[in-house]
Tab-separated table of C-alpha atoms in Angstrom:
chain	number	residue	atom	x	y	z
A	229	UNK	CA	53.623	-40.672	-3.074
A	230	UNK	CA	57.112	-40.440	-5.031
A	231	UNK	CA	58.666	-37.107	-5.926
A	232	UNK	CA	56.549	-38.109	-10.163
A	233	UNK	CA	54.237	-40.749	-9.223
A	234	UNK	CA	51.313	-40.866	-6.561
A	235	UNK	CA	50.137	-44.563	-7.183
A	236	UNK	CA	47.335	-46.370	-4.820
A	237	UNK	CA	48.125	-49.747	-5.146
A	238	UNK	CA	44.968	-52.637	-3.766
A	239	UNK	CA	46.242	-55.537	-2.395
A	240	UNK	CA	44.663	-58.903	-1.161
A	241	UNK	CA	47.088	-59.519	1.417
A	242	UNK	CA	46.987	-61.758	4.578
A	243	UNK	CA	50.105	-63.283	6.171
A	244	UNK	CA	51.972	-65.696	4.830
A	245	UNK	CA	50.191	-65.380	1.291
A	246	UNK	CA	52.300	-63.220	-1.607
A	247	UNK	CA	50.429	-60.089	-1.531
A	248	UNK	CA	48.484	-60.194	-4.665
A	249	UNK	CA	47.705	-56.927	-6.705
A	250	UNK	CA	43.532	-56.334	-7.178
A	251	UNK	CA	43.950	-52.872	-8.467
A	252	UNK	CA	46.614	-50.256	-9.214
A	253	UNK	CA	45.584	-46.094	-9.487
A	254	UNK	CA	48.577	-43.705	-10.710
A	255	UNK	CA	48.284	-39.919	-11.284
A	256	UNK	CA	51.636	-38.833	-12.145
A	257	UNK	CA	51.535	-35.302	-9.562
A	258	UNK	CA	55.246	-34.985	-10.342
A	259	UNK	CA	55.554	-33.440	-6.357
A	260	UNK	CA	59.478	-32.736	-7.111
A	261	UNK	CA	58.566	-29.818	-9.882
A	262	UNK	CA	56.205	-28.673	-8.093
A	263	UNK	CA	58.736	-27.437	-5.520
A	264	UNK	CA	60.057	-23.322	-5.654
A	265	UNK	CA	62.979	-22.406	-5.881
A	266	UNK	CA	63.771	-22.375	-1.941
A	267	UNK	CA	62.319	-26.739	-1.646
A	268	UNK	CA	58.585	-25.495	0.040
A	269	UNK	CA	55.432	-26.873	-1.880
A	270	UNK	CA	54.031	-23.454	-3.078
A	271	UNK	CA	49.940	-23.245	-2.726
A	272	UNK	CA	49.269	-24.835	-5.999
A	273	UNK	CA	51.563	-28.321	-5.545
A	274	UNK	CA	49.883	-28.019	-2.245
A	275	UNK	CA	45.963	-27.767	-3.491
A	276	UNK	CA	46.760	-30.554	-6.101
A	277	UNK	CA	48.511	-32.911	-3.293
A	278	UNK	CA	45.053	-32.697	-1.224
A	279	UNK	CA	43.394	-33.631	-4.902
A	280	UNK	CA	45.377	-36.298	-5.558
A	281	UNK	CA	45.324	-37.706	-1.942
A	282	UNK	CA	41.402	-37.128	-2.120
A	283	UNK	CA	40.593	-38.424	-5.532
A	284	UNK	CA	42.935	-41.503	-4.108
A	285	UNK	CA	41.110	-41.756	-1.193
A	286	UNK	CA	37.955	-42.376	-2.911
A	287	UNK	CA	39.441	-44.969	-5.374
A	288	UNK	CA	39.706	-46.577	-2.044
A	289	UNK	CA	36.704	-46.730	-0.706
A	290	UNK	CA	34.913	-47.575	-4.072
A	291	UNK	CA	37.501	-50.759	-4.222
A	292	UNK	CA	36.828	-52.160	-0.419
A	293	UNK	CA	40.035	-51.530	0.604
A	294	UNK	CA	40.143	-52.252	4.611
A	295	UNK	CA	43.706	-50.897	5.918
A	296	UNK	CA	45.189	-47.617	4.230
A	297	UNK	CA	48.837	-47.589	4.252
A	298	UNK	CA	49.968	-43.869	3.231
A	299	UNK	CA	53.299	-42.940	2.944
A	300	UNK	CA	55.564	-40.359	1.191
A	301	UNK	CA	59.222	-40.257	0.098
A	302	UNK	CA	61.677	-37.643	-0.551
A	303	UNK	CA	60.047	-34.937	-2.206
A	304	UNK	CA	57.867	-34.401	1.047
A	305	UNK	CA	60.678	-35.708	3.707
A	306	UNK	CA	62.570	-32.371	2.494
A	307	UNK	CA	60.735	-29.810	1.509
A	308	UNK	CA	60.619	-27.120	4.399
A	309	UNK	CA	57.522	-26.570	5.349
A	310	UNK	CA	56.657	-30.651	4.942
A	311	UNK	CA	55.260	-30.622	7.774
A	312	UNK	CA	52.856	-27.897	7.117
A	313	UNK	CA	51.394	-29.427	4.075
A	314	UNK	CA	51.607	-32.954	5.892
A	315	UNK	CA	48.461	-31.137	8.318
A	316	UNK	CA	47.059	-29.785	5.877
A	317	UNK	CA	46.516	-33.616	3.763
A	318	UNK	CA	45.609	-34.565	7.066
A	319	UNK	CA	42.539	-31.895	8.092
A	320	UNK	CA	41.477	-31.565	4.566
A	321	UNK	CA	41.223	-35.863	3.892
A	322	UNK	CA	41.833	-37.189	7.084
A	323	UNK	CA	44.668	-39.212	5.641
A	324	UNK	CA	47.821	-39.328	7.794
A	325	UNK	CA	50.726	-39.622	4.831
A	326	UNK	CA	53.954	-41.007	7.013
A	327	UNK	CA	57.072	-39.721	5.499
A	328	UNK	CA	59.638	-42.770	5.123
A	329	UNK	CA	63.364	-41.328	5.684
A	330	UNK	CA	65.994	-42.349	3.099
A	331	UNK	CA	67.478	-45.268	5.317
A	332	UNK	CA	63.503	-46.701	5.346
A	333	UNK	CA	62.824	-46.356	1.639
A	334	UNK	CA	66.606	-48.186	0.610
A	335	UNK	CA	65.754	-51.049	4.071
A	336	UNK	CA	62.029	-51.945	2.598
A	337	UNK	CA	62.916	-51.549	-0.683
A	338	UNK	CA	65.539	-54.616	0.026
A	339	UNK	CA	62.758	-56.634	2.494
A	340	UNK	CA	60.830	-56.588	-1.366
A	341	UNK	CA	63.766	-58.463	-3.210
A	342	UNK	CA	64.166	-60.812	-0.401
A	343	UNK	CA	61.182	-62.175	-0.867
A	344	UNK	CA	60.669	-61.977	-4.619
A	345	UNK	CA	64.212	-63.540	-4.876
A	346	UNK	CA	64.561	-65.535	-1.731
A	347	UNK	CA	67.006	-67.087	-0.117
A	348	UNK	CA	68.923	-68.563	-2.918
A	349	UNK	CA	69.864	-65.346	-4.002
A	350	UNK	CA	72.825	-65.047	-1.411
A	351	UNK	CA	74.215	-61.419	-0.783
A	352	UNK	CA	72.180	-59.550	-2.435
A	353	UNK	CA	72.436	-55.856	-3.616
A	354	UNK	CA	69.610	-53.642	-4.493
A	355	UNK	CA	69.645	-50.514	-6.402
A	356	UNK	CA	66.887	-48.165	-6.728
A	357	UNK	CA	66.664	-44.787	-8.385
A	358	UNK	CA	63.275	-42.926	-7.671
A	359	UNK	CA	62.338	-38.964	-8.809
A	360	UNK	CA	64.227	-37.740	-6.360
A	361	UNK	CA	66.765	-40.360	-4.593
A	362	UNK	CA	68.705	-42.936	-5.146
A	363	UNK	CA	68.521	-45.731	-2.518
A	364	UNK	CA	71.251	-48.520	-2.478
A	365	UNK	CA	71.290	-51.977	0.383
A	366	UNK	CA	73.043	-54.685	0.738
A	367	UNK	CA	73.101	-57.634	2.862
A	368	UNK	CA	72.570	-61.224	3.402
A	369	UNK	CA	69.468	-61.331	5.877
A	370	UNK	CA	66.107	-59.947	5.254
A	371	UNK	CA	67.607	-56.409	6.844
A	372	UNK	CA	70.333	-55.065	4.597
A	373	UNK	CA	73.800	-54.445	6.985
A	374	UNK	CA	74.008	-51.292	4.926
A	375	UNK	CA	71.658	-48.709	3.516
A	376	UNK	CA	71.920	-45.049	2.403
A	377	UNK	CA	70.069	-42.845	0.216
A	378	UNK	CA	71.454	-39.913	-1.713
A	379	UNK	CA	70.152	-36.795	-3.512
A	380	UNK	CA	70.993	-38.604	-7.070
A	381	UNK	CA	67.078	-39.219	-7.971
A	382	UNK	CA	66.380	-38.897	-11.681
A	383	UNK	CA	63.474	-35.897	-11.660
A	384	UNK	CA	65.738	-34.108	-8.796
A	385	UNK	CA	69.243	-34.458	-11.604
A	386	UNK	CA	67.580	-33.283	-14.652
A	387	UNK	CA	65.768	-30.038	-12.764
A	388	UNK	CA	68.892	-28.739	-11.391
A	389	UNK	CA	71.696	-29.971	-13.939
A	390	UNK	CA	70.222	-30.662	-17.148
A	391	UNK	CA	68.588	-27.658	-19.421
A	392	UNK	CA	68.375	-27.796	-22.846
A	393	UNK	CA	67.159	-30.872	-24.732
A	394	UNK	CA	68.722	-32.783	-25.448
A	395	UNK	CA	71.366	-31.133	-23.102
A	396	UNK	CA	74.791	-30.463	-23.693
A	397	UNK	CA	77.613	-32.039	-23.634
A	398	UNK	CA	79.184	-29.721	-20.595
A	399	UNK	CA	76.332	-29.948	-18.858
A	400	UNK	CA	75.846	-34.248	-19.226
A	401	UNK	CA	80.068	-34.293	-18.587
A	402	UNK	CA	79.308	-32.419	-15.470
A	403	UNK	CA	76.105	-34.256	-14.156
A	404	UNK	CA	78.618	-37.313	-15.022
A	405	UNK	CA	81.344	-35.927	-12.333
A	406	UNK	CA	78.715	-34.647	-9.595
A	407	UNK	CA	77.085	-38.558	-9.201
A	408	UNK	CA	80.142	-40.337	-9.010
A	409	UNK	CA	81.898	-37.995	-6.479
A	410	UNK	CA	78.451	-38.515	-4.677
A	411	UNK	CA	78.210	-42.494	-4.938
A	412	UNK	CA	82.266	-42.802	-4.790
A	413	UNK	CA	81.735	-41.312	-0.899
A	414	UNK	CA	79.626	-44.708	-0.416
A	415	UNK	CA	81.400	-47.471	-2.264
A	416	UNK	CA	83.587	-48.613	0.546
A	417	UNK	CA	80.661	-49.027	3.174
A	418	UNK	CA	79.426	-51.815	0.442
A	419	UNK	CA	83.178	-53.324	-0.494
A	420	UNK	CA	82.965	-54.168	2.953
A	421	UNK	CA	80.456	-56.810	2.572
A	422	UNK	CA	82.084	-58.457	0.655
A	423	UNK	CA	80.741	-59.033	-3.517
A	424	UNK	CA	76.904	-59.422	-4.151
A	425	UNK	CA	76.506	-62.919	-5.505
A	426	UNK	CA	72.697	-61.349	-6.672
A	427	UNK	CA	72.701	-57.500	-7.957
A	428	UNK	CA	68.792	-56.400	-8.561
A	429	UNK	CA	67.103	-53.134	-9.277
A	430	UNK	CA	63.860	-51.503	-8.770
A	431	UNK	CA	61.884	-48.378	-10.096
A	432	UNK	CA	61.020	-47.157	-13.144
A	433	UNK	CA	64.234	-46.068	-13.972
A	434	UNK	CA	65.691	-48.922	-13.990
A	435	UNK	CA	62.838	-50.979	-15.829
A	436	UNK	CA	62.910	-48.151	-18.883
A	437	UNK	CA	67.099	-48.642	-19.149
A	438	UNK	CA	66.875	-52.268	-19.157
A	439	UNK	CA	63.656	-52.473	-21.820
A	440	UNK	CA	65.494	-50.089	-24.566
A	441	UNK	CA	67.987	-52.134	-23.998
A	442	UNK	CA	66.286	-55.238	-24.890
A	443	UNK	CA	64.604	-56.595	-22.304
A	444	UNK	CA	61.225	-58.162	-22.274
A	445	UNK	CA	58.022	-56.039	-22.172
A	446	UNK	CA	56.216	-55.753	-19.278
A	447	UNK	CA	53.024	-57.253	-20.849
A	448	UNK	CA	55.096	-60.499	-21.217
A	449	UNK	CA	54.645	-60.715	-16.847
A	450	UNK	CA	56.147	-59.815	-13.790
A	451	UNK	CA	58.518	-64.063	-14.174
A	452	UNK	CA	59.800	-63.123	-16.973
A	453	UNK	CA	63.760	-62.583	-16.446
A	454	UNK	CA	65.040	-59.084	-17.246
A	455	UNK	CA	68.377	-57.575	-16.747
A	456	UNK	CA	70.384	-54.909	-17.387
A	457	UNK	CA	74.468	-55.067	-18.287
A	458	UNK	CA	77.338	-52.308	-17.456
A	459	UNK	CA	77.965	-52.814	-21.555
A	460	UNK	CA	74.391	-51.529	-22.356
A	461	UNK	CA	74.626	-48.842	-20.756
A	462	UNK	CA	78.003	-47.435	-21.932
A	463	UNK	CA	76.267	-47.930	-24.851
A	464	UNK	CA	73.401	-46.498	-24.501
A	465	UNK	CA	74.140	-43.685	-22.438
A	466	UNK	CA	76.265	-41.366	-25.271
A	467	UNK	CA	72.925	-42.305	-27.169
A	468	UNK	CA	70.128	-41.193	-24.830
A	469	UNK	CA	71.916	-38.045	-24.371
A	470	UNK	CA	71.749	-37.247	-27.855
A	471	UNK	CA	68.313	-37.383	-27.965
A	472	UNK	CA	65.465	-35.072	-27.585
A	473	UNK	CA	62.902	-36.032	-24.451
A	474	UNK	CA	60.174	-35.792	-28.237
A	475	UNK	CA	62.780	-38.461	-29.465
A	476	UNK	CA	63.297	-40.617	-26.364
A	477	UNK	CA	59.631	-41.039	-25.887
A	478	UNK	CA	59.051	-43.029	-28.848
A	479	UNK	CA	61.522	-45.673	-27.667
A	480	UNK	CA	60.375	-48.532	-26.683
A	481	UNK	CA	58.965	-48.865	-22.794
A	482	UNK	CA	60.100	-45.018	-22.517
A	483	UNK	CA	56.932	-43.096	-21.041
A	484	UNK	CA	56.549	-39.710	-22.240
A	485	UNK	CA	56.335	-38.243	-18.970
A	486	UNK	CA	59.466	-39.767	-17.717
A	487	UNK	CA	61.486	-39.161	-21.294
A	488	UNK	CA	62.823	-36.116	-20.054
A	489	UNK	CA	64.747	-37.989	-16.688
A	490	UNK	CA	66.093	-40.925	-18.603
A	491	UNK	CA	69.327	-39.337	-19.244
A	492	UNK	CA	69.876	-38.462	-15.669
A	493	UNK	CA	68.741	-41.776	-14.613
A	494	UNK	CA	71.534	-43.525	-16.939
A	495	UNK	CA	74.259	-41.812	-15.767
A	496	UNK	CA	73.001	-42.504	-12.332
A	497	UNK	CA	72.792	-46.414	-13.078
A	498	UNK	CA	76.058	-46.419	-15.455
A	499	UNK	CA	77.657	-44.609	-12.261
A	500	UNK	CA	76.338	-46.568	-9.953
A	501	UNK	CA	77.143	-50.525	-12.115
A	502	UNK	CA	81.549	-49.247	-12.871
A	503	UNK	CA	81.825	-47.901	-8.690
A	504	UNK	CA	80.363	-50.317	-7.565
A	505	UNK	CA	82.250	-53.130	-9.818
A	506	UNK	CA	79.086	-54.533	-11.277
A	507	UNK	CA	78.488	-55.680	-14.731
A	508	UNK	CA	75.017	-56.766	-14.850
A	509	UNK	CA	72.077	-56.912	-12.662
A	510	UNK	CA	68.419	-58.377	-12.551
A	511	UNK	CA	65.451	-56.186	-12.549
A	512	UNK	CA	62.564	-57.193	-9.872
A	513	UNK	CA	59.244	-56.291	-9.854
A	514	UNK	CA	58.332	-55.650	-6.554
A	515	UNK	CA	59.675	-52.595	-4.461
A	516	UNK	CA	58.629	-50.198	-1.862
A	517	UNK	CA	54.960	-50.435	-1.710
A	518	UNK	CA	55.479	-54.223	-2.100
A	519	UNK	CA	58.108	-53.809	0.695
A	520	UNK	CA	55.598	-51.499	3.090
A	521	UNK	CA	52.710	-54.411	2.948
A	522	UNK	CA	54.948	-56.904	3.723
A	523	UNK	CA	56.933	-55.201	6.595
A	524	UNK	CA	53.218	-54.505	7.792
A	525	UNK	CA	51.942	-58.121	7.397
A	526	UNK	CA	55.074	-59.286	9.708
A	527	UNK	CA	53.748	-56.343	12.698
A	528	UNK	CA	49.895	-57.707	11.764
A	529	UNK	CA	51.145	-61.435	12.463
A	530	UNK	CA	53.464	-60.078	15.661
A	531	UNK	CA	50.177	-58.231	17.508
């Protein structure tokens, strides 16, 4: 249950094996956009959330799911009435949504990336831009040595800072300053760990930015190497900012639902690479969901 999408991923999973995706069911709920000005989830939003969870539950039952792992991220984590909404979901659907902390998101995403690329990647730096937050984690083991979550999600920033279509140059400049100030506060925490051997990004935002910068389409499969360079971001950022949402939606790999958020996502990606002194990163097909599944399998093996 993310800020943009509710994604039910059905996997055939057992200890020691690669979790194989068997079925994927996505709903563009845009939870973050359903929040009231004070951050609470209003009646209409709560109603849609309950409906979406009930639909996902029906799909899970149809697919013969034995074990359901329902998790929610920043939109519900930060809503002042989050607990009431979770209680309502539990009461009306029987689903007990667990809310992850930002640090948990960063750690579980890091675990997924570590398992995907393996130990030969050495010291990893992992970046993930969601709808509500930016996660960054780094380390040499399966548990990162540093893990932070910042309120710099592409959806959140678009809603708060970018109002024009396309946004004005002033809006983009003010957003850029805000994003860089936030990220700069955390740079020392990562610098002290030493230079990463492998920089990796997950999330739809990074995948779309890599795709428009020339990376292979998702239809070519998960094993094709996809990279995004800082130079490509510097080149594309002003071009994306000058486009309307409709024009961005026409770019390769950009979904209509996410086109509005792509400028804010590019601002965050550009700032993170620049401030962390990264010239290039690789896209990983595994992210938070896979991290949750892997952690669950590890737990099951120990019990």
